Tab-separated table of C-alpha atoms in Angstrom:
chain	number	residue	atom	x	y	z
A	1	LEU	CA	28.426	10.873	-15.947
A	2	GLY	CA	31.237	10.642	-18.480
A	3	ASN	CA	30.469	9.498	-22.013
A	4	GLY	CA	29.799	5.954	-20.751
A	5	GLY	CA	27.258	7.133	-18.192
A	6	SER	CA	25.600	9.402	-20.747
A	7	THR	CA	25.363	6.449	-23.171
A	8	LEU	CA	23.532	4.444	-20.503
A	9	HIS	CA	21.314	7.443	-19.742
A	10	VAL	CA	20.335	7.742	-23.426
A	11	LEU	CA	19.470	4.026	-23.607
A	12	GLN	CA	17.146	4.465	-20.643
A	13	TYR	CA	15.621	7.574	-22.197
A	14	LEU	CA	14.911	5.690	-25.454
A	15	GLU	CA	13.226	2.859	-23.580
A	16	ASP	CA	11.172	5.275	-21.438
A	17	LEU	CA	10.090	7.092	-24.601
A	18	TYR	CA	9.425	4.155	-26.952
A	19	GLY	CA	9.088	1.028	-24.800
A	20	ASP	CA	10.204	-2.154	-26.591
A	21	GLN	CA	9.840	-0.402	-29.946
A	22	TRP	CA	13.320	1.157	-29.635
A	23	THR	CA	14.968	-2.244	-30.152
A	24	SER	CA	13.964	-2.015	-33.834
A	25	PHE	CA	15.761	1.347	-34.321
A	26	THR	CA	19.139	2.120	-35.819
A	27	VAL	CA	20.452	4.848	-33.521
A	28	LEU	CA	23.293	7.356	-34.006
A	29	LEU	CA	24.531	8.475	-30.582
A	30	ILE	CA	26.981	11.402	-30.616
A	31	HIS	CA	28.544	12.596	-27.380
A	32	SER	CA	28.248	16.364	-27.644
A	33	GLY	CA	31.538	17.288	-25.992
A	34	GLY	CA	31.656	17.349	-22.179
A	35	TYR	CA	33.540	20.167	-20.429
A	36	SER	CA	35.892	20.674	-23.415
A	37	GLN	CA	38.632	21.918	-21.082
A	38	ARG	CA	41.277	21.581	-23.809
A	39	LEU	CA	39.214	23.605	-26.325
A	40	PRO	CA	37.133	25.994	-24.176
A	41	SER	CA	35.616	27.858	-27.151
A	42	ALA	CA	33.432	24.734	-27.560
A	43	SER	CA	32.559	24.417	-23.844
A	44	ALA	CA	29.336	26.450	-23.796
A	45	LEU	CA	27.565	24.957	-26.810
A	46	GLY	CA	29.331	21.613	-27.194
A	47	LYS	CA	31.899	20.388	-29.710
A	48	ILE	CA	29.180	18.869	-31.919
A	49	PHE	CA	28.074	22.441	-32.796
A	50	MET	CA	31.637	23.589	-33.528
A	51	ALA	CA	31.821	25.613	-36.762
A	52	LEU	CA	33.978	24.285	-39.587
A	53	PRO	CA	35.737	26.522	-42.137
A	54	PHE	CA	33.719	25.363	-45.131
A	55	GLY	CA	30.150	25.420	-46.428
A	56	ASP	CA	27.990	28.369	-47.352
A	57	PRO	CA	26.580	29.035	-44.763
A	58	VAL	CA	29.201	27.255	-42.653
A	59	TYR	CA	28.755	23.647	-41.624
A	60	GLN	CA	29.003	22.559	-38.040
A	61	MET	CA	30.554	19.308	-36.888
A	62	LEU	CA	27.064	17.788	-36.712
A	63	GLU	CA	26.509	18.197	-40.469
A	64	LEU	CA	29.897	16.656	-41.217
A	65	LYS	CA	29.155	13.691	-38.941
A	66	LEU	CA	25.820	13.062	-40.672
A	67	ALA	CA	27.497	13.284	-44.097
A	68	MET	CA	30.283	10.867	-43.080
A	69	TYR	CA	27.854	8.230	-41.783
A	70	ILE	CA	25.074	8.646	-44.367
A	71	ASP	CA	25.903	5.370	-46.151
A	72	LEU	CA	25.887	3.239	-42.994
A	73	PRO	CA	22.176	2.738	-42.082
A	74	PRO	CA	21.286	0.576	-45.159
A	75	HIS	CA	24.027	-1.862	-44.062
A	76	MET	CA	23.193	-1.780	-40.359
A	77	LYS	CA	21.083	-4.089	-38.267
A	78	PRO	CA	19.100	-2.302	-35.532
A	79	GLY	CA	21.559	-1.139	-32.882
A	80	ILE	CA	23.510	1.835	-31.550
A	81	LEU	CA	26.392	3.557	-33.355
A	82	VAL	CA	28.438	5.504	-30.799
A	83	THR	CA	30.763	8.357	-31.795
A	84	CYS	CA	32.448	11.435	-30.329
A	85	SER	CA	31.925	14.989	-31.554
A	86	ASP	CA	35.558	16.060	-31.903
A	87	ASP	CA	36.874	13.485	-34.349
A	88	ILE	CA	36.651	13.011	-38.112
A	89	GLU	CA	37.071	9.623	-39.802
A	90	LEU	CA	37.911	9.705	-43.510
A	91	TYR	CA	38.340	6.441	-45.407
A	92	SER	CA	38.235	4.864	-48.848
A	93	THR	CA	37.285	1.282	-49.686
A	94	GLY	CA	37.235	-0.805	-52.830
A	95	VAL	CA	34.207	-0.661	-55.157
A	96	THR	CA	32.958	-4.026	-53.933
A	97	GLU	CA	33.835	-3.454	-50.258
A	98	THR	CA	31.046	-2.422	-47.888
A	99	ILE	CA	31.098	-1.480	-44.226
A	100	THR	CA	28.455	-3.728	-42.694
A	101	LEU	CA	27.336	-3.449	-39.083
A	102	ASP	CA	25.287	-6.591	-38.531
A	103	LYS	CA	27.219	-8.777	-36.093
A	104	PRO	CA	26.219	-9.483	-32.467
A	105	GLY	CA	28.063	-7.774	-29.620
A	106	PHE	CA	30.413	-4.869	-30.361
A	107	THR	CA	31.901	-3.875	-33.725
A	108	ALA	CA	34.566	-1.142	-33.706
A	109	TRP	CA	36.354	0.753	-36.479
A	110	ALA	CA	40.159	0.573	-36.492
A	111	HIS	CA	42.585	2.975	-38.179
A	112	PRO	CA	46.335	2.551	-38.766
A	113	SER	CA	48.230	5.059	-36.604
A	114	ASP	CA	51.807	5.555	-35.508
A	115	LEU	CA	52.724	4.399	-32.021
A	116	ALA	CA	52.753	7.929	-30.558
A	117	VAL	CA	49.071	8.373	-31.541
A	118	GLY	CA	48.296	5.044	-29.877
A	119	THR	CA	49.417	6.358	-26.466
A	120	THR	CA	46.463	8.810	-26.426
A	121	HIS	CA	43.802	6.529	-27.942
A	122	GLY	CA	42.328	3.078	-27.651
A	123	VAL	CA	44.461	0.378	-29.331
A	124	PHE	CA	43.245	-2.995	-30.661
A	125	VAL	CA	45.293	-6.153	-30.203
A	126	LEU	CA	44.100	-7.967	-33.313
A	127	ASP	CA	44.189	-11.719	-33.812
A	128	PRO	CA	46.944	-12.001	-36.476
A	129	SER	CA	45.276	-15.021	-38.082
A	130	SER	CA	42.107	-13.013	-38.741
A	131	PHE	CA	43.505	-10.295	-41.033
A	132	SER	CA	46.148	-9.904	-43.727
A	133	GLY	CA	46.708	-6.129	-43.711
A	134	LYS	CA	45.727	-5.889	-47.378
A	135	GLY	CA	42.831	-4.315	-49.274
A	136	GLY	CA	40.646	-1.379	-48.240
A	137	LEU	CA	38.896	-3.030	-45.303
A	138	GLU	CA	38.928	-6.295	-43.411
A	139	TYR	CA	36.762	-7.842	-40.723
A	140	ALA	CA	39.011	-9.028	-37.923
A	141	SER	CA	38.573	-10.439	-34.445
A	142	CYS	CA	40.060	-8.606	-31.482
A	143	HIS	CA	42.009	-10.400	-28.773
A	144	ARG	CA	42.113	-7.431	-26.401
A	145	PHE	CA	41.584	-3.652	-26.205
A	146	LEU	CA	44.145	-1.312	-24.591
A	147	HIS	CA	43.134	2.164	-23.408
A	148	LYS	CA	45.834	4.864	-23.842
A	149	PRO	CA	48.702	2.349	-23.414
A	150	ASP	CA	52.395	3.217	-23.343
A	151	VAL	CA	54.627	1.940	-26.171
A	152	GLY	CA	56.046	-0.863	-24.005
A	153	THR	CA	52.548	-2.218	-23.267
A	154	MET	CA	51.658	-2.084	-26.980
A	155	ARG	CA	54.733	-4.150	-27.860
A	156	GLN	CA	54.283	-6.688	-25.029
A	157	SER	CA	50.605	-7.162	-25.925
A	158	GLY	CA	51.272	-7.793	-29.616
A	159	ALA	CA	49.420	-4.663	-30.757
A	160	VAL	CA	52.270	-3.407	-32.985
A	161	CYS	CA	51.977	-4.379	-36.659
A	162	VAL	CA	54.239	-3.760	-39.638
A	163	ARG	CA	52.761	-2.081	-42.705
A	164	GLY	CA	54.416	-2.092	-46.098
A	165	ASP	CA	56.613	-4.655	-47.787
A	166	ARG	CA	59.200	-6.462	-45.648
A	167	SER	CA	59.590	-9.378	-48.057
A	168	SER	CA	61.439	-7.252	-50.613
A	169	GLY	CA	64.192	-6.610	-48.092
A	170	ASP	CA	63.610	-2.853	-48.346
A	171	LEU	CA	62.879	-1.985	-44.729
A	172	GLY	CA	62.333	1.642	-45.782
A	173	MET	CA	59.030	0.508	-47.312
A	174	ALA	CA	57.849	-0.998	-44.023
A	175	SER	CA	56.677	0.903	-40.962
A	176	GLU	CA	55.347	0.048	-37.535
A	177	CYS	CA	51.788	0.952	-36.659
A	178	VAL	CA	48.987	0.180	-34.248
A	179	TYR	CA	45.285	0.104	-35.008
A	180	THR	CA	43.438	2.765	-33.015
A	181	ASP	CA	39.756	3.238	-32.206
A	182	SER	CA	37.166	5.791	-33.299
A	183	ILE	CA	33.499	4.750	-33.437
A	184	PHE	CA	31.794	1.541	-32.382
A	185	TYR	CA	28.483	-0.236	-32.891
A	186	MET	CA	26.605	-2.462	-30.467
A	187	ASP	CA	23.568	-4.605	-31.189
A	188	HIS	CA	20.380	-4.274	-29.172
A	189	HIS	CA	20.951	-7.444	-27.156
A	190	THR	CA	24.184	-5.899	-25.803
A	191	ALA	CA	22.527	-2.503	-25.306
A	192	LYS	CA	19.771	-4.216	-23.287
A	193	LYS	CA	22.381	-5.843	-21.020
A	194	LEU	CA	23.953	-2.446	-20.358
A	195	LEU	CA	20.542	-0.895	-19.684
A	196	MET	CA	19.696	-3.636	-17.191
A	197	PHE	CA	23.001	-2.900	-15.414
A	198	TYR	CA	22.158	0.835	-15.326
A	199	ARG	CA	18.748	0.173	-13.781
A	200	GLN	CA	20.283	-2.086	-11.112
A	201	VAL	CA	23.012	0.420	-10.182
A	202	GLY	CA	20.507	3.293	-9.910
A	203	THR	CA	22.366	6.594	-9.589
A	204	LEU	CA	25.888	6.576	-11.024
A	205	CYS	CA	28.367	7.970	-8.521
A	206	CYS	CA	31.390	8.082	-10.833
A	207	GLU	CA	32.476	8.935	-14.355
A	208	ILE	CA	32.330	6.030	-16.829
A	209	ASP	CA	34.129	5.991	-20.173
A	210	ALA	CA	32.265	4.308	-23.050
A	211	TYR	CA	35.575	3.384	-24.689
A	212	GLY	CA	37.862	2.498	-21.795
A	213	ASP	CA	35.254	0.934	-19.512
A	214	PHE	CA	33.134	-0.915	-22.103
A	215	LEU	CA	35.754	-2.049	-24.626
A	216	GLN	CA	38.494	-3.056	-22.162
A	217	ALA	CA	36.163	-5.772	-20.856
A	218	LEU	CA	36.002	-7.384	-24.301
A	219	GLY	CA	38.060	-9.988	-26.162
A	220	PRO	CA	39.436	-13.359	-24.970
A	221	GLY	CA	42.623	-11.648	-23.733
A	222	ALA	CA	40.823	-9.168	-21.456
A	223	THR	CA	41.757	-9.226	-17.777
A	224	PRO	CA	40.279	-7.221	-14.852
A	225	ASP	CA	43.629	-5.474	-14.172
A	226	TYR	CA	42.496	-2.251	-15.915
A	227	THR	CA	39.650	-1.778	-13.422
A	228	LYS	CA	42.121	-0.500	-10.797
A	229	ASN	CA	43.994	1.903	-13.108
A	230	THR	CA	42.531	5.395	-12.618
A	231	SER	CA	45.424	7.410	-14.129
A	232	ASN	CA	43.374	8.548	-17.158
A	233	VAL	CA	40.259	9.535	-15.211
A	234	THR	CA	39.129	13.183	-15.085
A	235	LYS	CA	37.495	12.765	-11.672
A	236	GLY	CA	38.727	9.985	-9.407
A	237	ASP	CA	36.128	8.184	-7.283
A	238	THR	CA	36.241	5.250	-4.914
A	239	ARG	CA	33.173	3.723	-6.591
A	240	LEU	CA	34.824	3.634	-10.025
A	241	VAL	CA	36.810	0.422	-9.450
A	242	GLU	CA	33.676	-1.340	-8.209
A	243	VAL	CA	31.556	-0.180	-11.179
A	244	ARG	CA	34.305	-1.173	-13.645
A	245	GLN	CA	34.490	-4.654	-12.101
A	246	GLN	CA	30.716	-5.000	-12.470
A	247	LEU	CA	30.918	-3.945	-16.130
A	248	TYR	CA	33.786	-6.388	-16.704
A	249	SER	CA	31.698	-9.263	-15.298
A	250	LEU	CA	28.675	-8.165	-17.349
A	251	LEU	CA	30.450	-7.781	-20.717
A	252	ARG	CA	33.062	-10.530	-20.470
A	253	GLY	CA	32.596	-13.017	-23.314
A	254	THR	CA	30.612	-10.564	-25.474
A	255	ALA	CA	31.568	-10.827	-29.171
A	256	PHE	CA	34.137	-8.187	-30.215
A	257	ASN	CA	34.611	-7.554	-33.929
A	258	VAL	CA	36.821	-4.968	-35.586
A	259	ILE	CA	36.485	-3.410	-39.047
A	260	VAL	CA	40.062	-2.613	-40.074
A	261	LEU	CA	40.050	0.371	-42.457
A	262	HIS	CA	43.493	0.229	-44.043
A	263	ASN	CA	43.018	3.350	-46.190
A	264	SER	CA	41.720	5.642	-43.502
A	265	GLN	CA	42.685	8.575	-41.368
A	266	PHE	CA	41.410	9.542	-37.937
A	267	TYR	CA	41.575	13.254	-37.101
A	268	HIS	CA	41.077	14.595	-33.573
A	269	ILE	CA	40.119	18.255	-33.071
A	270	GLY	CA	39.775	18.280	-29.307
A	271	THR	CA	42.557	20.651	-28.237
A	272	THR	CA	43.504	24.235	-29.092
A	273	GLN	CA	46.720	23.017	-30.751
A	274	GLU	CA	44.922	20.408	-32.902
A	275	TYR	CA	42.206	22.927	-33.781
A	276	LEU	CA	44.732	25.552	-34.939
A	277	PHE	CA	46.843	23.013	-36.813
A	278	HIS	CA	44.016	21.358	-38.758
A	279	PHE	CA	42.216	24.600	-39.610
A	280	THR	CA	45.179	26.812	-40.514
A	281	ALA	CA	48.362	24.860	-41.302
A	282	GLU	CA	49.004	22.936	-44.510
A	283	SER	CA	47.390	19.929	-42.834
A	284	LYS	CA	46.213	16.787	-44.581
A	285	LEU	CA	42.704	17.353	-43.228
A	286	ARG	CA	42.605	20.881	-44.664
A	287	PHE	CA	43.525	19.468	-48.070
A	288	GLU	CA	41.118	16.496	-47.908
A	289	LEU	CA	38.066	18.547	-46.857
A	290	ASP	CA	39.109	21.622	-48.877
A	291	LEU	CA	38.872	23.844	-45.790
A	292	LEU	CA	38.728	27.574	-46.543
A	293	SER	CA	40.735	30.461	-45.153
A	294	VAL	CA	37.569	32.628	-45.339
A	295	ALA	CA	34.190	30.907	-44.831
A	296	PHE	CA	30.895	32.850	-44.977
A	297	SER	CA	32.340	36.134	-43.713
A	298	ILE	CA	32.617	39.818	-44.615
A	299	LEU	CA	36.203	40.706	-45.402
A	300	PRO	CA	36.974	44.168	-46.856
A	301	ASP	CA	39.878	44.540	-49.303
A	302	THR	CA	41.817	46.599	-46.761
A	303	ALA	CA	41.605	43.928	-44.038
A	304	GLU	CA	44.807	41.893	-43.825
A	305	THR	CA	44.504	38.131	-43.397
A	306	SER	CA	46.696	35.182	-44.274
A	307	ASP	CA	46.056	32.103	-46.413
A	308	ARG	CA	47.080	30.268	-43.263
A	309	SER	CA	44.389	31.841	-41.078
A	310	SER	CA	40.749	30.840	-40.785
A	311	ILE	CA	37.853	33.336	-40.656
A	312	ILE	CA	34.498	31.644	-39.929
A	313	GLN	CA	31.135	33.503	-40.005
A	314	SER	CA	32.676	36.766	-38.865
A	315	ILE	CA	32.623	40.427	-39.868
A	316	LEU	CA	35.957	42.185	-40.261
A	317	GLN	CA	36.237	45.953	-40.609
A	318	PRO	CA	38.699	47.773	-42.914
A	319	ARG	CA	42.352	47.934	-41.828
A	320	CYS	CA	42.169	45.164	-39.254
A	321	VAL	CA	44.848	42.457	-39.300
A	322	VAL	CA	44.584	38.718	-38.548
A	323	GLY	CA	47.936	36.913	-38.299
A	324	PRO	CA	48.781	33.497	-39.763
A	325	GLU	CA	47.623	30.291	-38.075
A	326	SER	CA	44.868	32.143	-36.186
A	327	VAL	CA	41.153	31.334	-36.135
A	328	VAL	CA	38.365	33.930	-35.801
A	329	GLU	CA	34.823	32.546	-35.468
A	330	TYR	CA	31.431	34.188	-34.845
A	331	SER	CA	33.082	37.528	-34.102
A	332	ARG	CA	33.187	41.200	-35.077
A	333	ILE	CA	36.708	42.553	-35.519
A	334	GLY	CA	36.914	46.351	-35.748
A	335	THR	CA	39.198	48.824	-37.509
A	336	GLY	CA	42.622	49.051	-35.899
A	337	VAL	CA	42.449	45.580	-34.332
A	338	SER	CA	45.530	43.438	-34.851
A	339	VAL	CA	45.305	39.723	-34.030
A	340	GLY	CA	48.637	37.945	-33.560
A	341	GLN	CA	49.758	34.523	-34.720
A	342	SER	CA	48.273	31.194	-33.492
A	343	THR	CA	45.417	32.943	-31.662
A	344	ILE	CA	41.768	31.892	-31.273
A	345	ILE	CA	38.977	34.518	-31.117
A	346	SER	CA	35.463	33.150	-30.545
A	347	GLY	CA	32.078	34.866	-30.102
A	348	SER	CA	33.663	38.259	-29.423
A	349	CYS	CA	32.998	41.881	-30.370
A	350	ILE	CA	36.200	43.950	-30.537
A	351	ASP	CA	35.166	47.478	-31.570
A	352	PHE	CA	38.207	49.353	-30.236
A	353	SER	CA	41.793	49.593	-31.474
A	354	VAL	CA	43.988	46.962	-29.806
A	355	ASP	CA	46.859	44.547	-30.449
A	356	ILE	CA	45.913	41.011	-29.417
A	357	PRO	CA	49.081	39.001	-28.776
A	358	SER	CA	50.096	35.758	-30.450
A	359	ASN	CA	49.286	32.391	-28.810
A	360	CYS	CA	46.220	33.856	-27.132
A	361	PHE	CA	42.826	32.278	-26.510
A	362	LEU	CA	39.871	34.706	-26.261
A	363	SER	CA	36.275	33.480	-26.040
A	364	SER	CA	33.144	35.401	-24.989
A	365	VAL	CA	30.140	33.808	-23.284
A	366	SER	CA	26.745	35.294	-22.391
A	367	VAL	CA	25.541	34.546	-18.861
A	368	LYS	CA	22.259	34.992	-17.005
A	369	ILE	CA	22.420	35.663	-13.254
A	370	ASN	CA	19.270	36.606	-11.292
A	371	ASP	CA	17.435	37.170	-14.623
A	372	GLN	CA	20.095	39.677	-15.693
A	373	VAL	CA	22.014	39.011	-18.926
A	374	GLY	CA	25.744	39.696	-18.661
A	375	HIS	CA	28.880	38.926	-20.659
A	376	VAL	CA	32.155	37.313	-19.684
A	377	THR	CA	35.232	36.955	-21.877
A	378	VAL	CA	37.604	34.174	-20.979
A	379	VAL	CA	41.269	34.750	-21.838
A	380	PHE	CA	44.218	32.354	-21.560
A	381	GLY	CA	47.421	31.429	-23.302
A	382	ALA	CA	46.616	29.017	-26.147
A	383	GLY	CA	48.820	26.417	-24.452
A	384	ASP	CA	47.623	26.905	-20.854
A	385	ASP	CA	46.566	23.692	-19.114
A	386	LEU	CA	43.024	24.141	-17.776
A	387	LYS	CA	42.936	20.563	-16.499
A	388	LYS	CA	45.931	20.950	-14.190
A	389	GLY	CA	45.112	21.241	-10.506
A	390	VAL	CA	46.904	21.718	-7.175
A	391	GLU	CA	45.793	20.528	-3.751
A	392	LEU	CA	47.354	23.271	-1.621
A	393	LEU	CA	46.728	27.008	-1.823
A	394	SER	CA	50.448	27.547	-1.388
A	395	ASP	CA	51.023	25.690	-4.685
A	396	ILE	CA	48.971	27.957	-6.966
A	397	HIS	CA	52.232	29.446	-8.228
A	398	LEU	CA	52.573	26.143	-10.124
A	399	LEU	CA	49.563	27.081	-12.290
A	400	GLN	CA	50.580	28.985	-15.419
A	401	PHE	CA	48.482	31.792	-16.939
A	402	PHE	CA	49.940	33.099	-20.218
A	403	GLY	CA	53.504	32.310	-19.156
A	404	ALA	CA	53.205	33.753	-15.626
A	405	SER	CA	52.379	32.020	-12.352
A	406	LEU	CA	48.759	32.419	-11.265
A	407	ALA	CA	49.979	33.705	-7.868
A	408	ASP	CA	51.794	36.622	-9.581
A	409	CYS	CA	48.733	37.346	-11.736
A	410	LEU	CA	46.470	37.545	-8.674
A	411	ASP	CA	48.849	40.063	-7.076
A	412	LEU	CA	48.735	42.212	-10.228
A	413	TRP	CA	44.912	42.086	-10.290
A	414	SER	CA	44.533	42.727	-6.509
A	415	VAL	CA	42.674	39.445	-6.092
A	416	GLU	CA	43.174	37.618	-2.793
A	417	ALA	CA	44.397	34.014	-2.948
A	418	SER	CA	42.020	32.142	-0.629
A	419	ASP	CA	39.718	29.121	-0.599
A	420	GLN	CA	36.936	31.417	-1.864
A	421	LEU	CA	38.957	32.118	-5.017
A	422	PHE	CA	37.978	28.706	-6.392
A	423	SER	CA	34.473	27.584	-7.260
A	424	SER	CA	35.076	23.851	-7.029
A	425	GLU	CA	34.193	21.814	-3.968
A	426	ASN	CA	36.942	19.367	-4.911
A	427	THR	CA	40.306	19.433	-3.213
A	428	SER	CA	42.098	20.106	-6.514
A	429	TRP	CA	42.134	23.707	-7.755
A	430	GLY	CA	43.169	25.029	-11.161
A	431	LEU	CA	42.569	27.619	-13.881
A	432	TRP	CA	39.208	25.989	-14.658
A	433	THR	CA	37.812	26.812	-11.203
A	434	ALA	CA	39.638	30.105	-10.485
A	435	ARG	CA	37.209	33.041	-10.080
A	436	ILE	CA	39.133	35.579	-12.159
A	437	PHE	CA	36.811	36.627	-15.005
A	438	PRO	CA	34.651	39.765	-14.566
A	439	VAL	CA	30.958	39.902	-15.530
A	440	CYS	CA	30.263	42.983	-17.696
A	441	SER	CA	27.091	44.588	-19.045
A	442	THR	CA	28.170	44.512	-22.712
A	443	LEU	CA	30.054	42.065	-24.910
A	444	SER	CA	32.559	44.705	-26.017
A	445	GLU	CA	33.308	45.761	-22.413
A	446	SER	CA	33.926	42.136	-21.367
A	447	VAL	CA	36.520	41.777	-24.147
A	448	ARG	CA	38.147	45.049	-23.117
A	449	MET	CA	38.437	43.836	-19.507
A	450	ALA	CA	39.901	40.483	-20.538
A	451	LEU	CA	42.531	42.164	-22.701
A	452	LYS	CA	43.424	44.551	-19.866
A	453	MET	CA	43.987	41.517	-17.620
A	454	LEU	CA	46.219	40.007	-20.274
A	455	ASN	CA	48.103	43.250	-20.850
A	456	SER	CA	48.681	43.516	-17.095
A	457	VAL	CA	50.314	40.063	-17.056
A	458	GLN	CA	52.360	40.709	-20.209
A	459	HIS	CA	53.846	43.947	-18.853
A	460	MET	CA	53.738	43.025	-15.153
A	461	SER	CA	51.722	46.176	-14.451
A	462	PRO	CA	48.884	46.320	-11.869
A	463	PHE	CA	45.252	46.220	-13.006
A	464	LYS	CA	42.565	46.048	-10.303
A	465	LEU	CA	39.661	43.653	-10.782
A	466	SER	CA	37.838	45.006	-7.714
A	467	GLY	CA	34.217	46.096	-8.142
A	468	PHE	CA	33.303	43.247	-10.507
A	469	GLN	CA	31.557	39.975	-9.891
A	470	LEU	CA	34.199	37.383	-10.781
A	471	LEU	CA	33.363	33.950	-12.169
A	472	SER	CA	35.377	30.823	-12.931
A	473	VAL	CA	35.008	29.010	-16.267
A	474	GLU	CA	33.174	26.297	-14.331
A	475	GLU	CA	30.623	28.870	-13.092
A	476	ILE	CA	30.348	30.590	-16.487
A	477	LEU	CA	29.093	27.287	-17.919
A	478	THR	CA	26.576	26.993	-15.073
A	479	TYR	CA	25.198	30.474	-15.841
A	480	LYS	CA	25.619	30.350	-19.649
A	481	ASN	CA	22.857	31.978	-21.690
A	482	VAL	CA	22.835	30.023	-24.950
A	483	GLU	CA	19.857	31.981	-26.308
A	484	ASP	CA	21.777	35.270	-26.168
A	485	MET	CA	24.882	33.712	-27.742
A	486	LEU	CA	22.836	32.329	-30.638
A	487	LYS	CA	21.142	35.712	-31.058
A	488	PHE	CA	24.582	37.329	-31.551
A	489	ARG	CA	25.517	34.665	-34.114
A	490	LYS	CA	22.213	35.218	-35.928
A	491	GLN	CA	22.874	38.976	-36.125
A	492	ILE	CA	26.219	38.285	-37.805
A	493	TYR	CA	24.555	35.758	-40.143
A	494	ASP	CA	21.815	38.220	-41.164
A	495	GLU	CA	24.335	40.998	-41.747
A	496	ILE	CA	26.461	38.771	-43.994
A	497	CYS	CA	23.358	37.733	-46.009
A	498	LEU	CA	22.293	41.385	-46.344
A	499	GLN	CA	25.762	42.425	-47.512
A	500	ARG	CA	25.758	39.640	-50.108
A	501	GLN	CA	22.387	40.735	-51.469
A	502	LYS	CA	23.674	44.305	-51.716
A	503	ASP	CA	26.834	43.128	-53.523
A	504	LYS	CA	24.668	41.151	-55.973
A	505	SER	CA	22.412	44.119	-56.766
A	506	ASP	CA	25.493	46.361	-57.199
A	507	CYS	CA	26.828	43.883	-59.781
């Protein structure tokens, strides 16, 4: 569906559930996270339930979203506020300045960003006569919306603005910026138009983007050229151009307002690199939210961690080591376990002595196949590209697994490279669809197997995967057993609470 299709689906669901009554509601619609291929630890449960390193017990992204938007409903007319689950918008406004969402059509938030950020986000081409660039916030009109444009397109379209003081002659005080997107609001009249379109189309046969495909149709400078550009699409489809052209015709001329938040910052936590940086480095976000290096966890005095690591709702045993810039969440880390630098451990039980290398991604998922609960631990390099695909079997050497070609890894694991290796019916194959992860009977055993696979690749030594049912990440999500994963988290939670009560009574 994409986040655009899921938005339309939710509108239909609201109308089916409430009839015409839903047009009097103020609705917060959060996209929960999709496949999360760039941050697979959030794939099974969704990015909106991602744990944050603060709160006691820890907050999830959902709580933070609700806290950030809590002041909006009193200043909102009935309508839909649409937001993603992997971004954080922090802003300050003047005492007398209020964010009001009451205009017809679309109203989007805009944040000053450098031009490099603009290439991976939506960028507003603002009408220069409608805003001054001063104060905490301004209501501006938008001439056109660009989706992930290159720097040349931003300049040609007039999206680049200069912040700071140029009049003084001190160019060091001035800097170029673009205004990038985050959340947007639409009134019920507009939502009704979209719902009518959804009913007419029937079943969606392609992935629609709520930002690129809705907002690019807006503003007096919008043209239909974008409808044919499919370079940023996860799954290409012949129907996409047709559906985009229909949306363009439907939304063209709809009012497009922008709330420019001059004192604001947009943070994206959608990739492993962003996740590690914001949670462990001396990042601005870590300072602004007062993120903790240890949040709601058991950490003995003899366990070694860094101020630049992040331990979230986990239990560490004595004499284990967690390196700097690493994140451990919802896990049990045993005595004699050493976790390297810039590594992510999620939902795992490591009760045996082992050295986990730096720049490693390790995430355990419970699965249910034929009513049998099993466990699979996914392991990759923290920088591996799970979105990359190849169209020929002979090209799988181009796929990188922890610094080695996938073809070499398969040889080491005695896994045959064939069409059956991949779970996807698509013509493009990649790490996401490669059946290389063994199903085990216990959580601990699945981690052990994953680390043996990794060790095999690191030392170029054979390790046979024969005798196991092998799943791809794509299949793991099909068979995921959320109930069992939450049960494991609850056990850790209860143990931490019990330990705290014991510590209190000892005091």
